[in-house]
Amino acid sequence: MQIVALGGDGFCGWPSALHLSASGHDVTIVDNFVRRRADEELGVQSLTPICSLSERVRAWHEATGSRIDTADFDVAHDYDALVELLRTVRPDAVVHFAEQRSAPYSMKSPAHKRYTIDNNANATHNLLAAVVESGLDIHIVHLGSMGVYGYETVPVDLPEGYLTVSYPDRYGEMHDHEILYPTQPGSVYHLSKSLDQLMFQFFARNDAVRVTDLHQGIVWGTQTAETERDPRLVNRFDYDGDYGTVLNRFLVEAAIGYPLTVHGTGGQTRAFINIGDTVRCIRLAVESGDRVRGRVRVMNQMTETHRIAELADLVAATVGGEVSRVTNPRQEADENDLAARNDSLLDLGLEPIMLDSGLLSAEAKLAQAYCDRVDRDRILARSYWNRNRRSAVEGRT
Ligand code: NAD
Ligand code: USQ
């Protein structure tokens, strides 16, 4: 298949592009490197030393003989370049990773909120409009988020995207309707993912665009079979208070003897997936694109759920270190239950890598290997969800 990976220089996009290439597909990466510039803005760097995209694709060619093409433009604001690329490459599928993906970054300031909505909503809408304008039957595979469902206080098994609700007509007779699961975004970033869902629904109905929306959980891990083939192919590893996700942060904290930063009680339960499963899920979604007709296909791309405090205890027990409770900078429930269906990807053949697979220790070793690159001052999360919370955290009235 011909596949375009928008945002293919990022944490999920890069190993996915390699996995698709290794599986025999022709891959073109589009990226404007805004994520690398965010590192400069925040004064941080990936724990792992990552090469430029041109060096990465050269290393992949040397390692495998396969070529990955690249293009540098802004998907959200260079619509003409996007249409031109689709007309030239004529992809069977476009995998859309090209969004601002950090919840804390999206809450840092009004400028960060506006950037996140502007970038993410425009990137998604440009892609949909460009696919229609190209006249090609391109399958869009989008990386969405489990967080759009919100966190229920009652224990339910979250369905995959849709809910059947029953309500009476004007004569009192009940009718079933299938609706998108109502979103309850917990950050401006998650709000942008909720907006994406509506755009997909509209273009699927109006223009018969084929869309798979992967509601992905928090990704943990770094390396995949493909990124391990050469040091120049190493994946990025974010540990800082904005882009670091919780389990990878705990691994780095444990590696450098920094008390593990559990926000609040640690009773928050979240969905997780290993990066090795991420890349396989994306391939399964792409390769099953001919099954997508009519409504948007939503698949929950997660393999297990865990309470944050339990994860911290697990990392402390596996790697060592102490667990601390820090004031939660976010506006979120202290405790929640979470379970979700993931039948669609299991039915397509996913064999999940679970947390108890031994990979956690391998990831801990990787964190230890690069621990001299860690800037301890960048670990604490300093993005506050609202002004009241900031005052409380900073001890002001
Ligand atoms: P990332 O920031 O590492 O990668 C995103 C890439 O897209 C970056 O290389 C960035 O430069 C590029 N990009 C962003 N806006 C662009 C634009 N307008 N034009 C061109 N390129 C642009 O993020 P990631 O962790 O790889 O996440 C990829 C996708 O997966 C995101 O949509 C994210 O919401 C979703 N996701 C990530 C996780 C996770 O834990 N990392 C979990 C669930 C969902
Ligand atoms: N948390 C801590 N300590 C930390 C960091 C985080 O306790 O040091 C807590 C947070 O308060 C939150 C939970 O851990 O309750 C998850 O935080 P996170 O930063 O790991 O994940 P999140 O902000 O939800 O975002 C990440 C990705 C995002 C993706 C999302 C999937 O950055 O792109 O969409 O995971 S999901 O959470 O399922 O929506």
GROMACS .gro file of C-alpha atoms in nm, residues 88-284:
model
  197
   88THR     CA    1   0.124   1.298  -0.646
   89VAL     CA    2   0.152   1.008  -0.401
   90ARG     CA    3  -0.208   0.882  -0.449
   91PRO     CA    4  -0.203   0.708  -0.108
   92ASP     CA    5  -0.433   0.421  -0.012
   93ALA     CA    6  -0.421   0.549   0.346
   94VAL     CA    7  -0.315   0.859   0.538
   95VAL     CA    8  -0.226   0.807   0.903
   96HIS     CA    9  -0.282   1.134   1.088
   97PHE     CA   10  -0.051   1.188   1.389
   98ALA     CA   11   0.007   1.559   1.316
   99GLU     CA   12  -0.145   1.725   1.623
  100GLN     CA   13  -0.027   1.902   1.938
  101ARG     CA   14  -0.064   1.610   2.175
  102SER     CA   15   0.017   1.725   2.527
  103ALA     CA   16  -0.265   1.807   2.769
  104PRO     CA   17  -0.038   2.015   3.002
  105TYR     CA   18   0.109   2.208   2.705
  106SER     CA   19  -0.244   2.286   2.585
  107MET     CA   20  -0.326   2.438   2.928
  108LYS     CA   21  -0.010   2.649   2.981
  109SER     CA   22  -0.146   2.984   2.862
  110PRO     CA   23  -0.411   3.136   2.635
  111ALA     CA   24  -0.153   3.124   2.352
  112HIS     CA   25  -0.100   2.749   2.403
  113LYS     CA   26  -0.475   2.686   2.416
  114ARG     CA   27  -0.529   2.879   2.094
  115TYR     CA   28  -0.235   2.713   1.922
  116THR     CA   29  -0.361   2.365   2.013
  117ILE     CA   30  -0.713   2.425   1.879
  118ASP     CA   31  -0.584   2.609   1.571
  119ASN     CA   32  -0.327   2.341   1.484
  120ASN     CA   33  -0.535   2.033   1.560
  121ALA     CA   34  -0.872   2.143   1.423
  122ASN     CA   35  -0.715   2.287   1.106
  123ALA     CA   36  -0.489   1.989   1.045
  124THR     CA   37  -0.785   1.749   1.066
  125HIS     CA   38  -1.018   1.966   0.861
  126ASN     CA   39  -0.751   2.033   0.596
  127LEU     CA   40  -0.691   1.661   0.562
  128LEU     CA   41  -1.062   1.583   0.522
  129ALA     CA   42  -1.115   1.864   0.271
  130ALA     CA   43  -0.801   1.766   0.078
  131VAL     CA   44  -0.907   1.401   0.056
  132VAL     CA   45  -1.242   1.510  -0.088
  133GLU     CA   46  -1.072   1.753  -0.328
  134SER     CA   47  -0.828   1.483  -0.446
  135GLY     CA   48  -1.121   1.271  -0.564
  136LEU     CA   49  -0.932   0.962  -0.438
  137ASP     CA   50  -1.081   0.695  -0.210
  138ILE     CA   51  -0.824   0.748   0.067
  139HIS     CA   52  -0.872   0.581   0.406
  140ILE     CA   53  -0.790   0.818   0.693
  141VAL     CA   54  -0.653   0.657   1.010
  142HIS     CA   55  -0.655   0.912   1.292
  143LEU     CA   56  -0.491   0.895   1.630
  144GLY     CA   57  -0.757   0.999   1.877
  145SER     CA   58  -0.765   0.966   2.253
  146MET     CA   59  -0.933   0.750   2.518
  147GLY     CA   60  -0.961   1.069   2.723
  148VAL     CA   61  -1.248   1.201   2.507
  149TYR     CA   62  -1.484   0.961   2.686
  150GLY     CA   63  -1.415   1.133   3.016
  151TYR     CA   64  -1.378   0.942   3.340
  152GLU     CA   65  -1.702   0.795   3.474
  153THR     CA   66  -1.757   0.765   3.844
  154VAL     CA   67  -1.969   0.453   3.789
  155PRO     CA   68  -1.788   0.143   3.661
  156VAL     CA   69  -1.887   0.083   3.297
  157ASP     CA   70  -1.714  -0.093   3.008
  158LEU     CA   71  -1.668   0.196   2.764
  159PRO     CA   72  -1.792   0.097   2.418
  160GLU     CA   73  -1.596   0.166   2.101
  161GLY     CA   74  -1.712   0.514   2.007
  162TYR     CA   75  -2.088   0.476   1.998
  163LEU     CA   76  -2.377   0.447   2.238
  164THR     CA   77  -2.731   0.331   2.167
  165VAL     CA   78  -2.982   0.556   2.338
  166SER     CA   79  -3.354   0.516   2.349
  167TYR     CA   80  -3.599   0.808   2.368
  168PRO     CA   81  -3.966   0.857   2.295
  169ASP     CA   82  -4.115   1.018   1.984
  170ARG     CA   83  -4.395   1.271   2.027
  171TYR     CA   84  -4.647   0.984   2.061
  172GLY     CA   85  -4.456   0.823   2.344
  173GLU     CA   86  -4.317   0.534   2.140
  174MET     CA   87  -3.952   0.451   2.217
  175HIS     CA   88  -3.686   0.451   1.942
  176ASP     CA   89  -3.321   0.346   1.949
  177HIS     CA   90  -3.058   0.581   1.811
  178GLU     CA   91  -2.686   0.525   1.778
  179ILE     CA   92  -2.492   0.837   1.879
  180LEU     CA   93  -2.127   0.924   1.923
  181TYR     CA   94  -2.039   0.860   2.288
  182PRO     CA   95  -2.081   1.203   2.453
  183THR     CA   96  -1.740   1.356   2.510
  184GLN     CA   97  -1.616   1.494   2.839
  185PRO     CA   98  -1.274   1.637   2.753
  186GLY     CA   99  -1.044   1.710   3.048
  187SER     CA  100  -0.811   1.956   2.873
  188VAL     CA  101  -0.803   2.182   2.568
  189TYR     CA  102  -0.598   1.911   2.398
  190HIS     CA  103  -0.870   1.652   2.467
  191LEU     CA  104  -1.128   1.909   2.353
  192SER     CA  105  -0.948   1.926   2.016
  193LYS     CA  106  -0.986   1.548   1.985
  194SER     CA  107  -1.358   1.582   2.057
  195LEU     CA  108  -1.385   1.837   1.774
  196ASP     CA  109  -1.202   1.596   1.544
  197GLN     CA  110  -1.471   1.335   1.604
  198LEU     CA  111  -1.748   1.567   1.480
  199MET     CA  112  -1.547   1.653   1.167
  200PHE     CA  113  -1.499   1.285   1.089
  201GLN     CA  114  -1.868   1.214   1.139
  202PHE     CA  115  -1.965   1.498   0.903
  203PHE     CA  116  -1.723   1.407   0.620
  204ALA     CA  117  -1.808   1.035   0.646
  205ARG     CA  118  -2.177   1.119   0.599
  206ASN     CA  119  -2.146   1.402   0.350
  207ASP     CA  120  -1.861   1.279   0.130
  208ALA     CA  121  -1.835   0.909   0.215
  209VAL     CA  122  -1.477   0.960   0.336
  210ARG     CA  123  -1.353   0.640   0.499
  211VAL     CA  124  -1.224   0.711   0.849
  212THR     CA  125  -1.088   0.499   1.132
  213ASP     CA  126  -1.055   0.690   1.460
  214LEU     CA  127  -0.824   0.511   1.702
  215HIS     CA  128  -0.902   0.613   2.059
  216GLN     CA  129  -0.558   0.551   2.200
  217GLY     CA  130  -0.464   0.523   2.567
  218ILE     CA  131  -0.142   0.654   2.723
  219VAL     CA  132   0.156   0.510   2.539
  220TRP     CA  133   0.445   0.368   2.741
  221GLY     CA  134   0.783   0.239   2.624
  222THR     CA  135   1.019   0.375   2.361
  223GLN     CA  136   1.178   0.124   2.132
  224THR     CA  137   1.022  -0.116   1.882
  225ALA     CA  138   1.173  -0.401   1.680
  226GLU     CA  139   1.242  -0.153   1.398
  227THR     CA  140   1.385   0.140   1.598
  228GLU     CA  141   1.627  -0.102   1.768
  229ARG     CA  142   1.791  -0.192   1.437
  230ASP     CA  143   2.033   0.104   1.445
  231PRO     CA  144   2.116   0.368   1.712
  232ARG     CA  145   2.027   0.641   1.458
  233LEU     CA  146   1.670   0.504   1.447
  234VAL     CA  147   1.609   0.547   1.822
  235ASN     CA  148   1.264   0.679   1.914
  236ARG     CA  149   1.214   0.995   2.121
  237PHE     CA  150   1.148   0.959   2.498
  238ASP     CA  151   0.976   1.251   2.670
  239TYR     CA  152   1.009   1.281   3.047
  240ASP     CA  153   0.944   1.653   3.112
  241GLY     CA  154   0.640   1.794   3.294
  242ASP     CA  155   0.462   1.885   2.969
  243TYR     CA  156   0.523   1.608   2.718
  244GLY     CA  157   0.634   1.320   2.943
  245THR     CA  158   0.354   1.069   2.993
  246VAL     CA  159   0.307   0.921   3.332
  247LEU     CA  160   0.465   0.574   3.315
  248ASN     CA  161   0.770   0.684   3.114
  249ARG     CA  162   0.813   0.971   3.359
  250PHE     CA  163   0.804   0.732   3.654
  251LEU     CA  164   1.074   0.518   3.487
  252VAL     CA  165   1.306   0.817   3.444
  253GLU     CA  166   1.234   0.947   3.793
  254ALA     CA  167   1.317   0.606   3.939
  255ALA     CA  168   1.635   0.587   3.727
  256ILE     CA  169   1.774   0.916   3.865
  257GLY     CA  170   1.649   0.873   4.224
  258TYR     CA  171   1.381   1.145   4.196
  259PRO     CA  172   1.072   1.069   4.408
  260LEU     CA  173   0.796   0.946   4.177
  261THR     CA  174   0.552   1.231   4.113
  262VAL     CA  175   0.204   1.092   4.179
  263HIS     CA  176  -0.049   1.373   4.124
  264GLY     CA  177  -0.290   1.396   4.418
  265THR     CA  178  -0.412   1.064   4.557
  266GLY     CA  179  -0.305   0.866   4.249
  267GLY     CA  180  -0.657   0.722   4.238
  268GLN     CA  181  -0.691   0.827   3.871
  269THR     CA  182  -0.736   0.521   3.650
  270ARG     CA  183  -0.618   0.548   3.290
  271ALA     CA  184  -0.587   0.328   2.980
  272PHE     CA  185  -0.241   0.221   2.859
  273ILE     CA  186  -0.072   0.066   2.557
  274ASN     CA  187   0.288  -0.020   2.478
  275ILE     CA  188   0.451   0.154   2.179
  276GLY     CA  189   0.511  -0.186   2.017
  277ASP     CA  190   0.136  -0.246   2.020
  278THR     CA  191   0.070   0.107   1.893
  279VAL     CA  192   0.262   0.041   1.572
  280ARG     CA  193   0.094  -0.297   1.519
  281CYS     CA  194  -0.253  -0.150   1.579
  282ILE     CA  195  -0.184   0.119   1.319
  283ARG     CA  196  -0.079  -0.143   1.066
  284LEU     CA  197  -0.389  -0.352   1.144
   0.00000   0.00000   0.00000
